[in-house]
């Protein structure tokens, strides 16, 4: 009798869930995705994608779209917040293409999400499906229950449901992530609003207790993104719809360089997001259930590696599950965790320090990783 392909359910159609789905389908696995949202919108945020995730995205067929829609900066600059003195210009552009064979991209987060969504057939994505519970089912399977009253079964479940993961909660119990006491104000707006100002293409302005990063998100340089890390111990809401107060934001950066103040003066509105983190988890896998992306290794955004490492996860997961029969899934998932956990824990800890690229650094251990060829754990 011909083998039935593995049926894997992914909870969450974020960047991690969608890229994992594309990677798994590439090795012949039958995937269903369940997402709590009713639809997706192009919300205002930028995202950096380094060679380590670009290798995965190129193999998934996104090279032409990325080249057409994303910006390639020549360097990632670090500057003192008030004088603007350059403390580090980390070479990107041609230098990163020569060194790593693929570019370093800056782009609109919504554009990346849309590209990934186009990689999977729409009929495998069930929107308006919020996972509320899971049980063991017959034959090593897993049964999922959703808040809309529906249920489904799969041979394995991948929890790509973000930092507040319900799958993580079922596995390890309820535990809120730690609020860092800091918030990210972020927005994308047309550069036309800046008049004659020519902003640095990709820069982080380092203040004593806060910073702001800004960069273009299209090759046309017609949209600028900024994101801050600002101390605000009393605010801990993570919501795409929470708006920030422009007056408070501008006052928080009024000692910064005139270019920063001009950008904040020109921006029409801003979203506000509490920055949270977790320590590395004791385990990401239980039987035929595994976690991926922010569900298992949420991190501060200071290395711009949260989404990139979730994309790496998908590629490694697909290599571990390739050709595996149903009774081998649990072992393949343990292998996935064993391969990924040392790397993502190191990145989580490094990111938490918020010193990445402030001074000259060796970035090769992060950017040089190739999820298609990295050795798999025994
Ligand atoms: P998410 O993006 O959180 O997706 C989870 C999905 O699961 C969502 O669609 C959600 O609706 C769905 N979901 C949740 N619960 C359920 C449920 N119970 N049932 C069904 N669906 C559910 N990373 C980078 O690589 N580069 C950057 O430049 C960068 N900048 C950042 C800037 C900021 C300010 C922040 C906060 C993060 C940044 N990151 C960056 C990190 C990146 O955003 C995350 O690491 C990444 O989005 C994680 O993807 P994910 O798919 O694991 O989780």
Tab-separated table of C-alpha atoms and ligand atoms in Angstrom:
chain	number	residue	atom	x	y	z
A	1	UNK	CA	0.000	0.000	0.000
A	2	UNK	CA	1.423	3.486	-0.813
A	3	UNK	CA	2.500	5.457	2.237
A	4	UNK	CA	0.135	8.225	3.329
A	5	UNK	CA	2.057	11.519	3.671
A	6	UNK	CA	2.476	12.867	7.181
A	7	UNK	CA	-0.259	15.316	8.152
A	8	UNK	CA	1.131	18.197	10.187
A	9	UNK	CA	-0.922	21.008	11.732
A	10	UNK	CA	0.727	24.369	12.312
A	11	UNK	CA	-0.851	26.725	14.831
A	12	UNK	CA	-0.233	30.335	13.778
A	13	UNK	CA	0.227	31.867	10.332
A	14	UNK	CA	2.910	34.372	11.351
A	15	UNK	CA	6.314	34.522	9.684
A	16	UNK	CA	7.426	31.363	11.514
A	17	UNK	CA	4.299	29.321	10.795
A	18	UNK	CA	4.073	30.241	7.117
A	19	UNK	CA	7.737	29.646	6.390
A	20	UNK	CA	7.630	26.310	8.223
A	21	UNK	CA	4.585	25.333	6.141
A	22	UNK	CA	6.429	26.153	2.913
A	23	UNK	CA	9.502	24.190	4.044
A	24	UNK	CA	7.435	21.141	5.065
A	25	UNK	CA	5.456	21.120	1.809
A	26	UNK	CA	8.766	21.192	-0.049
A	27	UNK	CA	9.574	17.740	1.390
A	28	UNK	CA	6.136	16.301	0.577
A	29	UNK	CA	4.439	16.752	3.953
A	30	UNK	CA	0.744	17.535	4.032
A	31	UNK	CA	0.276	20.748	6.067
A	32	UNK	CA	-2.769	22.521	7.556
A	33	UNK	CA	-2.429	25.931	9.202
A	34	UNK	CA	-4.812	27.281	11.853
A	35	UNK	CA	-4.719	31.011	12.556
A	36	UNK	CA	-6.772	32.956	15.077
A	37	UNK	CA	-6.946	36.171	12.994
A	38	UNK	CA	-9.741	36.706	10.499
A	39	UNK	CA	-7.357	38.194	7.916
A	40	UNK	CA	-4.038	39.988	7.483
A	41	UNK	CA	-3.253	43.679	7.024
A	42	UNK	CA	-0.051	45.575	6.125
A	43	UNK	CA	0.563	47.075	9.566
A	44	UNK	CA	3.338	49.627	10.010
A	45	UNK	CA	6.563	47.893	10.822
A	46	UNK	CA	9.869	47.147	9.165
A	47	UNK	CA	11.900	43.988	9.432
A	48	UNK	CA	15.544	43.163	8.844
A	49	UNK	CA	16.382	39.846	7.221
A	50	UNK	CA	19.984	38.710	7.410
A	51	UNK	CA	21.738	36.126	5.209
A	52	UNK	CA	20.894	33.300	7.644
A	53	UNK	CA	17.167	33.585	6.876
A	54	UNK	CA	17.625	34.806	3.311
A	55	UNK	CA	19.258	31.458	2.417
A	56	UNK	CA	16.017	29.768	3.465
A	57	UNK	CA	13.795	32.299	1.687
A	58	UNK	CA	15.806	32.046	-1.553
A	59	UNK	CA	15.433	28.256	-1.531
A	60	UNK	CA	11.679	28.721	-1.118
A	61	UNK	CA	11.669	30.736	-4.357
A	62	UNK	CA	11.446	34.287	-2.981
A	63	UNK	CA	14.650	35.684	-4.521
A	64	UNK	CA	13.000	37.814	-7.237
A	65	UNK	CA	10.342	39.216	-4.918
A	66	UNK	CA	12.887	40.109	-2.269
A	67	UNK	CA	15.159	41.830	-4.784
A	68	UNK	CA	12.182	43.794	-6.143
A	69	UNK	CA	10.589	44.777	-2.843
A	70	UNK	CA	13.324	45.011	-0.203
A	71	UNK	CA	16.059	47.583	0.405
A	72	UNK	CA	19.747	46.614	0.561
A	73	UNK	CA	21.738	49.029	2.758
A	74	UNK	CA	25.501	49.423	2.291
A	75	UNK	CA	26.080	49.428	6.022
A	76	UNK	CA	24.389	49.193	9.393
A	77	UNK	CA	25.585	52.285	11.256
A	78	UNK	CA	25.783	52.835	14.991
A	79	UNK	CA	25.901	56.461	16.162
A	80	UNK	CA	26.023	58.321	19.458
A	81	UNK	CA	22.575	59.653	20.199
A	82	UNK	CA	23.444	63.354	20.505
A	83	UNK	CA	26.684	64.052	18.633
A	84	UNK	CA	25.901	61.581	15.862
A	85	UNK	CA	29.510	60.270	16.076
A	86	UNK	CA	29.813	57.022	14.116
A	87	UNK	CA	30.903	54.222	16.493
A	88	UNK	CA	30.569	51.368	13.999
A	89	UNK	CA	29.694	50.989	10.337
A	90	UNK	CA	29.018	47.285	9.884
A	91	UNK	CA	29.488	46.658	6.159
A	92	UNK	CA	26.474	45.171	4.395
A	93	UNK	CA	25.619	45.633	0.680
A	94	UNK	CA	28.274	44.196	-1.656
A	95	UNK	CA	30.429	43.181	1.285
A	96	UNK	CA	27.738	40.876	2.713
A	97	UNK	CA	26.885	39.504	-0.746
A	98	UNK	CA	30.572	38.658	-1.321
A	99	UNK	CA	31.002	37.153	2.128
A	100	UNK	CA	27.719	35.250	2.428
A	101	UNK	CA	26.515	34.817	-1.148
A	102	UNK	CA	23.139	36.449	-0.432
A	103	UNK	CA	22.050	39.977	0.536
A	104	UNK	CA	21.015	41.602	3.792
A	105	UNK	CA	17.523	43.021	3.308
A	106	UNK	CA	15.412	45.647	5.043
A	107	UNK	CA	11.739	45.558	4.205
A	108	UNK	CA	8.167	46.089	5.241
A	109	UNK	CA	7.085	43.324	7.567
A	110	UNK	CA	3.716	43.124	5.789
A	111	UNK	CA	5.488	42.602	2.446
A	112	UNK	CA	7.477	39.679	3.855
A	113	UNK	CA	4.355	38.176	5.392
A	114	UNK	CA	2.459	38.524	2.091
A	115	UNK	CA	5.286	36.796	0.168
A	116	UNK	CA	5.249	33.895	2.595
A	117	UNK	CA	1.460	33.639	2.464
A	118	UNK	CA	1.655	33.334	-1.325
A	119	UNK	CA	3.903	30.285	-0.942
A	120	UNK	CA	1.094	28.182	0.518
A	121	UNK	CA	-2.251	27.367	-1.107
A	122	UNK	CA	-4.991	29.467	0.544
A	123	UNK	CA	-7.133	26.391	1.175
A	124	UNK	CA	-4.651	24.984	3.719
A	125	UNK	CA	-5.001	28.083	5.925
A	126	UNK	CA	-8.026	28.125	8.253
A	127	UNK	CA	-8.524	31.671	9.540
A	128	UNK	CA	-10.604	32.518	12.598
A	129	UNK	CA	-9.392	29.311	14.280
A	130	UNK	CA	-7.998	30.043	17.748
A	131	UNK	CA	-6.550	26.954	19.367
A	132	UNK	CA	-7.916	26.447	22.875
A	133	UNK	CA	-6.913	22.877	23.704
A	134	UNK	CA	-5.178	19.699	22.536
A	135	UNK	CA	-5.373	16.004	23.450
A	136	UNK	CA	-3.702	12.793	22.347
A	137	UNK	CA	-5.605	11.013	19.574
A	138	UNK	CA	-5.390	7.457	18.266
A	139	UNK	CA	-2.305	6.218	16.441
A	140	UNK	CA	0.155	8.792	17.960
A	141	UNK	CA	-2.017	11.617	16.597
A	142	UNK	CA	-3.062	14.902	18.197
A	143	UNK	CA	-6.561	16.334	18.395
A	144	UNK	CA	-6.961	20.130	18.426
A	145	UNK	CA	-9.938	22.165	19.625
A	146	UNK	CA	-10.672	25.702	18.483
A	147	UNK	CA	-12.694	28.542	20.019
A	148	UNK	CA	-15.155	28.469	17.113
A	149	UNK	CA	-16.231	24.986	18.227
A	150	UNK	CA	-14.384	23.107	15.487
A	151	UNK	CA	-11.890	20.302	16.043
A	152	UNK	CA	-9.222	18.707	13.862
A	153	UNK	CA	-6.624	15.928	14.033
A	154	UNK	CA	-3.087	15.645	12.751
A	155	UNK	CA	-0.090	13.336	13.101
A	156	UNK	CA	1.821	16.184	14.753
A	157	UNK	CA	1.241	19.788	15.834
A	158	UNK	CA	3.736	22.631	15.505
A	159	UNK	CA	3.014	25.543	17.824
A	160	UNK	CA	4.068	28.646	15.875
A	161	UNK	CA	1.637	30.726	17.875
A	162	UNK	CA	3.965	33.418	19.155
A	163	UNK	CA	5.237	34.529	22.534
A	164	UNK	CA	1.902	33.846	24.302
A	165	UNK	CA	1.688	30.394	22.722
A	166	UNK	CA	-1.238	28.237	23.831
A	167	UNK	CA	0.702	25.189	22.643
A	168	UNK	CA	3.576	26.183	24.985
A	169	UNK	CA	1.030	26.604	27.793
A	170	UNK	CA	-0.435	23.111	27.233
A	171	UNK	CA	3.101	21.699	27.296
A	172	UNK	CA	4.676	23.673	30.141
A	173	UNK	CA	1.858	25.430	32.022
A	174	UNK	CA	0.803	29.045	32.209
A	175	UNK	CA	3.620	31.563	32.631
A	176	UNK	CA	3.545	35.119	31.365
A	177	UNK	CA	6.646	36.292	29.491
A	178	UNK	CA	8.789	38.840	31.359
A	179	UNK	CA	8.075	42.491	30.553
A	180	UNK	CA	11.425	44.234	30.042
A	181	UNK	CA	10.056	47.578	31.268
A	182	UNK	CA	10.653	48.946	27.786
A	183	UNK	CA	8.398	49.714	24.858
A	184	UNK	CA	8.922	49.889	21.124
A	185	UNK	CA	7.369	52.859	19.349
A	186	UNK	CA	7.292	51.980	15.671
A	187	UNK	CA	5.857	53.118	12.392
A	188	UNK	CA	6.452	53.262	8.644
A	189	UNK	CA	5.745	56.518	6.821
A	190	UNK	CA	6.409	58.092	3.387
A	191	UNK	CA	9.858	59.719	3.163
A	192	UNK	CA	8.209	62.554	1.206
A	193	UNK	CA	7.117	63.863	4.611
A	194	UNK	CA	10.790	64.554	5.439
A	195	UNK	CA	11.153	67.290	2.808
A	196	UNK	CA	14.847	67.921	2.054
A	197	UNK	CA	16.142	65.717	4.866
A	198	UNK	CA	18.180	62.758	3.581
A	199	UNK	CA	18.033	60.254	6.456
A	200	UNK	CA	20.802	57.736	7.035
A	201	UNK	CA	19.658	54.596	5.186
A	202	UNK	CA	20.139	52.233	8.157
A	203	UNK	CA	21.160	53.568	11.544
A	204	UNK	CA	20.855	52.936	15.261
A	205	UNK	CA	21.218	56.002	17.523
A	206	UNK	CA	22.447	54.783	20.921
A	207	UNK	CA	21.426	56.844	23.968
A	208	UNK	CA	22.380	56.108	27.571
A	209	UNK	CA	19.148	54.222	28.386
A	210	UNK	CA	17.198	54.212	25.102
A	211	UNK	CA	17.773	53.922	21.380
A	212	UNK	CA	16.090	54.410	18.037
A	213	UNK	CA	16.698	52.491	14.801
A	214	UNK	CA	15.575	53.735	11.401
A	215	UNK	CA	15.859	52.445	7.848
A	216	UNK	CA	14.265	52.449	4.417
A	217	UNK	CA	11.942	49.527	3.692
A	218	UNK	CA	11.786	49.656	-0.113
A	219	UNK	CA	14.460	49.878	-2.837
A	220	UNK	CA	12.855	53.172	-3.937
A	221	UNK	CA	13.591	54.627	-0.466
A	222	UNK	CA	10.076	56.017	-0.408
A	223	UNK	CA	9.126	54.614	3.016
A	224	UNK	CA	11.055	55.031	6.256
A	225	UNK	CA	10.638	52.847	9.338
A	226	UNK	CA	11.717	53.583	12.870
A	227	UNK	CA	11.555	51.528	16.035
A	228	UNK	CA	12.620	52.557	19.526
A	229	UNK	CA	13.423	50.873	22.801
A	230	UNK	CA	12.170	53.325	25.404
A	231	UNK	CA	11.924	52.802	29.172
A	232	UNK	CA	8.254	52.858	30.233
A	233	UNK	CA	7.869	50.439	33.128
A	234	UNK	CA	4.118	51.039	33.515
A	235	UNK	CA	3.012	49.958	30.018
A	236	UNK	CA	2.880	46.272	29.168
A	237	UNK	CA	0.415	45.935	26.293
A	238	UNK	CA	1.488	44.013	23.204
A	239	UNK	CA	-1.018	44.839	20.537
A	240	UNK	CA	-0.677	45.841	16.934
A	241	UNK	CA	-3.492	48.328	17.434
A	242	UNK	CA	-2.116	50.118	20.555
A	243	UNK	CA	-1.285	53.668	19.485
A	244	UNK	CA	1.551	55.677	21.029
A	245	UNK	CA	1.361	59.338	21.947
A	246	UNK	CA	3.570	61.384	19.599
A	247	UNK	CA	4.132	64.110	22.202
A	248	UNK	CA	5.448	61.576	24.736
A	249	UNK	CA	7.662	59.944	22.098
A	250	UNK	CA	9.142	63.245	20.871
A	251	UNK	CA	9.814	64.354	24.462
A	252	UNK	CA	11.582	61.030	25.181
A	253	UNK	CA	14.032	61.739	22.322
A	254	UNK	CA	14.401	65.533	22.653
A	255	UNK	CA	18.096	65.263	23.554
A	256	UNK	CA	18.819	63.152	20.446
A	257	UNK	CA	20.516	64.309	17.234
A	258	UNK	CA	18.601	66.802	15.048
A	259	UNK	CA	18.042	64.071	12.417
A	260	UNK	CA	16.196	61.900	14.949
A	261	UNK	CA	14.093	64.853	16.089
A	262	UNK	CA	13.252	65.715	12.459
A	263	UNK	CA	12.115	62.134	11.789
A	264	UNK	CA	9.931	62.091	14.888
A	265	UNK	CA	8.520	65.523	14.021
A	266	UNK	CA	7.571	64.303	10.528
A	267	UNK	CA	5.935	61.025	11.460
A	268	UNK	CA	2.130	61.170	11.409
A	269	UNK	CA	1.336	58.484	13.973
A	270	UNK	CA	2.964	55.629	15.815
A	271	UNK	CA	2.197	52.246	17.324
A	272	UNK	CA	3.444	51.169	20.706
A	273	UNK	CA	4.397	47.625	21.729
A	274	UNK	CA	5.634	46.290	25.079
A	275	UNK	CA	8.931	44.401	24.743
A	276	UNK	CA	8.835	41.027	26.492
A	277	UNK	CA	11.209	38.082	26.698
A	278	UNK	CA	11.594	34.620	28.198
A	279	UNK	CA	14.625	32.676	29.295
A	280	UNK	CA	15.396	29.667	27.109
A	281	UNK	CA	12.687	27.009	27.789
A	282	UNK	CA	13.517	23.629	29.339
A	283	UNK	CA	11.928	21.838	26.359
A	284	UNK	CA	10.120	22.607	23.124
A	285	UNK	CA	8.856	19.130	22.336
A	286	UNK	CA	6.428	16.708	23.925
A	287	UNK	CA	5.530	13.585	21.968
A	288	UNK	CA	4.258	14.696	18.575
A	289	UNK	CA	3.952	18.366	19.522
A	290	UNK	CA	6.740	20.927	19.049
A	291	UNK	CA	7.188	24.686	19.321
A	292	UNK	CA	8.722	27.009	16.750
A	293	UNK	CA	9.710	30.699	16.560
A	294	UNK	CA	8.632	33.083	19.320
A	295	UNK	CA	6.606	30.293	20.937
A	296	UNK	CA	9.877	28.665	22.060
A	297	UNK	CA	12.615	31.298	21.764
A	298	UNK	CA	11.140	34.804	22.032
A	299	UNK	CA	13.847	37.429	22.228
A	300	UNK	CA	14.337	41.158	22.433
A	301	UNK	CA	14.525	42.684	18.937
A	302	UNK	CA	18.060	44.068	19.450
A	303	UNK	CA	19.760	41.698	16.998
A	304	UNK	CA	16.816	41.677	14.541
A	305	UNK	CA	16.889	37.877	14.693
A	306	UNK	CA	13.484	36.787	16.078
A	307	UNK	CA	11.812	36.208	12.730
A	308	UNK	CA	15.061	35.116	11.083
A	309	UNK	CA	15.590	32.331	13.613
A	310	UNK	CA	11.949	31.260	13.255
A	311	UNK	CA	12.561	30.925	9.509
A	312	UNK	CA	15.677	28.825	10.204
A	313	UNK	CA	13.541	26.634	12.503
A	314	UNK	CA	11.218	25.745	9.609
A	315	UNK	CA	14.078	24.635	7.371
A	316	UNK	CA	15.623	22.436	10.095
A	317	UNK	CA	12.208	21.015	11.015
A	318	UNK	CA	11.633	19.989	7.403
A	319	UNK	CA	15.038	18.288	7.244
A	320	UNK	CA	14.324	16.361	10.471
A	321	UNK	CA	10.871	15.228	9.290
A	322	UNK	CA	11.788	14.411	5.718
A	323	UNK	CA	10.836	10.811	4.880
A	324	UNK	CA	9.834	10.033	8.490
A	325	UNK	CA	6.930	7.650	9.168
A	326	UNK	CA	4.242	8.412	11.745
A	327	UNK	CA	5.887	6.373	14.476
A	328	UNK	CA	9.167	8.265	13.984
A	329	UNK	CA	7.742	11.760	14.393
A	330	UNK	CA	8.443	12.191	18.123
A	331	UNK	CA	12.083	11.273	17.625
A	332	UNK	CA	12.396	13.603	14.621
A	333	UNK	CA	10.951	16.462	16.706
A	334	UNK	CA	13.452	15.794	19.507
A	335	UNK	CA	16.202	15.949	16.914
A	336	UNK	CA	14.815	19.293	15.697
A	337	UNK	CA	14.979	20.739	19.219
A	338	UNK	CA	18.444	19.336	19.848
A	339	UNK	CA	19.688	20.913	16.604
A	340	UNK	CA	18.105	24.304	17.160
A	341	UNK	CA	18.207	24.949	20.894
A	342	UNK	CA	21.930	25.742	21.384
A	343	UNK	CA	21.884	28.315	18.587
A	344	UNK	CA	18.643	30.067	19.477
A	345	UNK	CA	19.523	30.176	23.204
A	346	UNK	CA	22.838	31.833	22.381
A	347	UNK	CA	21.092	34.400	20.182
A	348	UNK	CA	18.416	35.047	22.851
A	349	UNK	CA	21.112	35.734	25.459
A	350	UNK	CA	23.226	37.862	23.135
A	351	UNK	CA	20.223	39.888	22.046
A	352	UNK	CA	19.178	40.578	25.647
A	353	UNK	CA	22.498	42.392	26.249
A	354	UNK	CA	21.686	45.002	23.582
A	355	UNK	CA	25.249	45.608	22.481
A	356	UNK	CA	25.037	43.949	19.043
A	357	UNK	CA	27.015	45.901	16.410
A	358	UNK	CA	27.422	48.953	18.650
A	359	UNK	CA	31.147	48.418	18.182
A	360	UNK	CA	32.879	46.301	15.536
A	361	UNK	CA	31.753	42.655	15.938
A	362	UNK	CA	32.173	39.314	14.271
A	363	UNK	CA	28.646	38.683	12.948
A	364	UNK	CA	29.549	35.561	10.958
A	365	UNK	CA	28.323	33.106	13.620
A	366	UNK	CA	24.843	34.570	13.120
A	367	UNK	CA	24.774	35.523	9.440
A	368	UNK	CA	26.916	32.625	8.166
A	369	UNK	CA	24.521	29.888	9.376
A	370	UNK	CA	22.987	27.812	6.591
A	371	UNK	CA	19.897	25.931	7.811
A	372	UNK	CA	19.990	23.727	4.690
A	373	UNK	CA	23.448	22.336	5.423
A	374	UNK	CA	24.023	22.838	9.172
A	375	UNK	CA	24.695	19.462	10.823
A	376	UNK	CA	21.608	17.882	12.426
A	377	UNK	CA	21.975	16.646	16.008
A	378	UNK	CA	22.277	12.865	16.418
B	1	LIG	P1	4.178	35.641	15.580
B	1	LIG	O1	4.650	36.612	14.578
B	1	LIG	O2	3.766	36.170	16.913
B	1	LIG	O3	2.974	34.827	14.927
B	1	LIG	C1	2.144	34.003	15.714
B	1	LIG	C2	0.847	33.787	14.956
B	1	LIG	O4	0.058	32.872	15.691
B	1	LIG	C3	0.015	35.060	14.825
B	1	LIG	O5	-0.456	35.162	13.508
B	1	LIG	C4	-1.113	34.853	15.830
B	1	LIG	O6	-2.302	35.511	15.463
B	1	LIG	C5	-1.266	33.344	15.801
B	1	LIG	N1	-1.816	32.779	17.033
B	1	LIG	C6	-1.473	33.087	18.317
B	1	LIG	N2	-2.169	32.338	19.180
B	1	LIG	C7	-2.966	31.522	18.442
B	1	LIG	C8	-3.910	30.501	18.766
B	1	LIG	N3	-4.180	30.169	20.036
B	1	LIG	N4	-4.552	29.854	17.754
B	1	LIG	C9	-4.294	30.179	16.451
B	1	LIG	N5	-3.415	31.152	16.088
B	1	LIG	C10	-2.745	31.802	17.076
B	1	LIG	N6	12.757	39.816	13.820
B	1	LIG	C11	13.616	39.846	12.776
B	1	LIG	O7	14.006	38.781	12.273
B	1	LIG	N7	14.039	41.042	12.260
B	1	LIG	C12	13.632	42.245	12.769
B	1	LIG	O8	14.037	43.312	12.271
B	1	LIG	C13	12.727	42.239	13.886
B	1	LIG	N8	12.294	43.401	14.417
B	1	LIG	C14	11.432	43.363	15.482
B	1	LIG	C15	11.010	44.561	16.075
B	1	LIG	C16	10.152	44.559	17.170
B	1	LIG	C17	9.742	45.855	17.818
B	1	LIG	C18	9.677	43.316	17.658
B	1	LIG	C19	8.729	43.275	18.841
B	1	LIG	C20	10.085	42.113	17.090
B	1	LIG	C21	10.974	42.138	16.009
B	1	LIG	N9	11.419	40.950	15.414
B	1	LIG	C22	12.301	40.969	14.375
B	1	LIG	C23	10.986	39.642	15.962
B	1	LIG	C24	9.858	39.074	15.140
B	1	LIG	O9	8.824	40.005	14.997
B	1	LIG	C25	9.334	37.806	15.799
B	1	LIG	O10	10.396	37.025	16.266
B	1	LIG	C26	8.546	36.995	14.774
B	1	LIG	O11	7.463	37.726	14.323
B	1	LIG	C27	8.092	35.680	15.386
B	1	LIG	O12	7.293	35.009	14.455
B	1	LIG	P2	6.346	33.835	14.910
B	1	LIG	O13	5.692	33.378	13.657
B	1	LIG	O14	7.080	32.884	15.752
B	1	LIG	O15	5.274	34.530	15.883
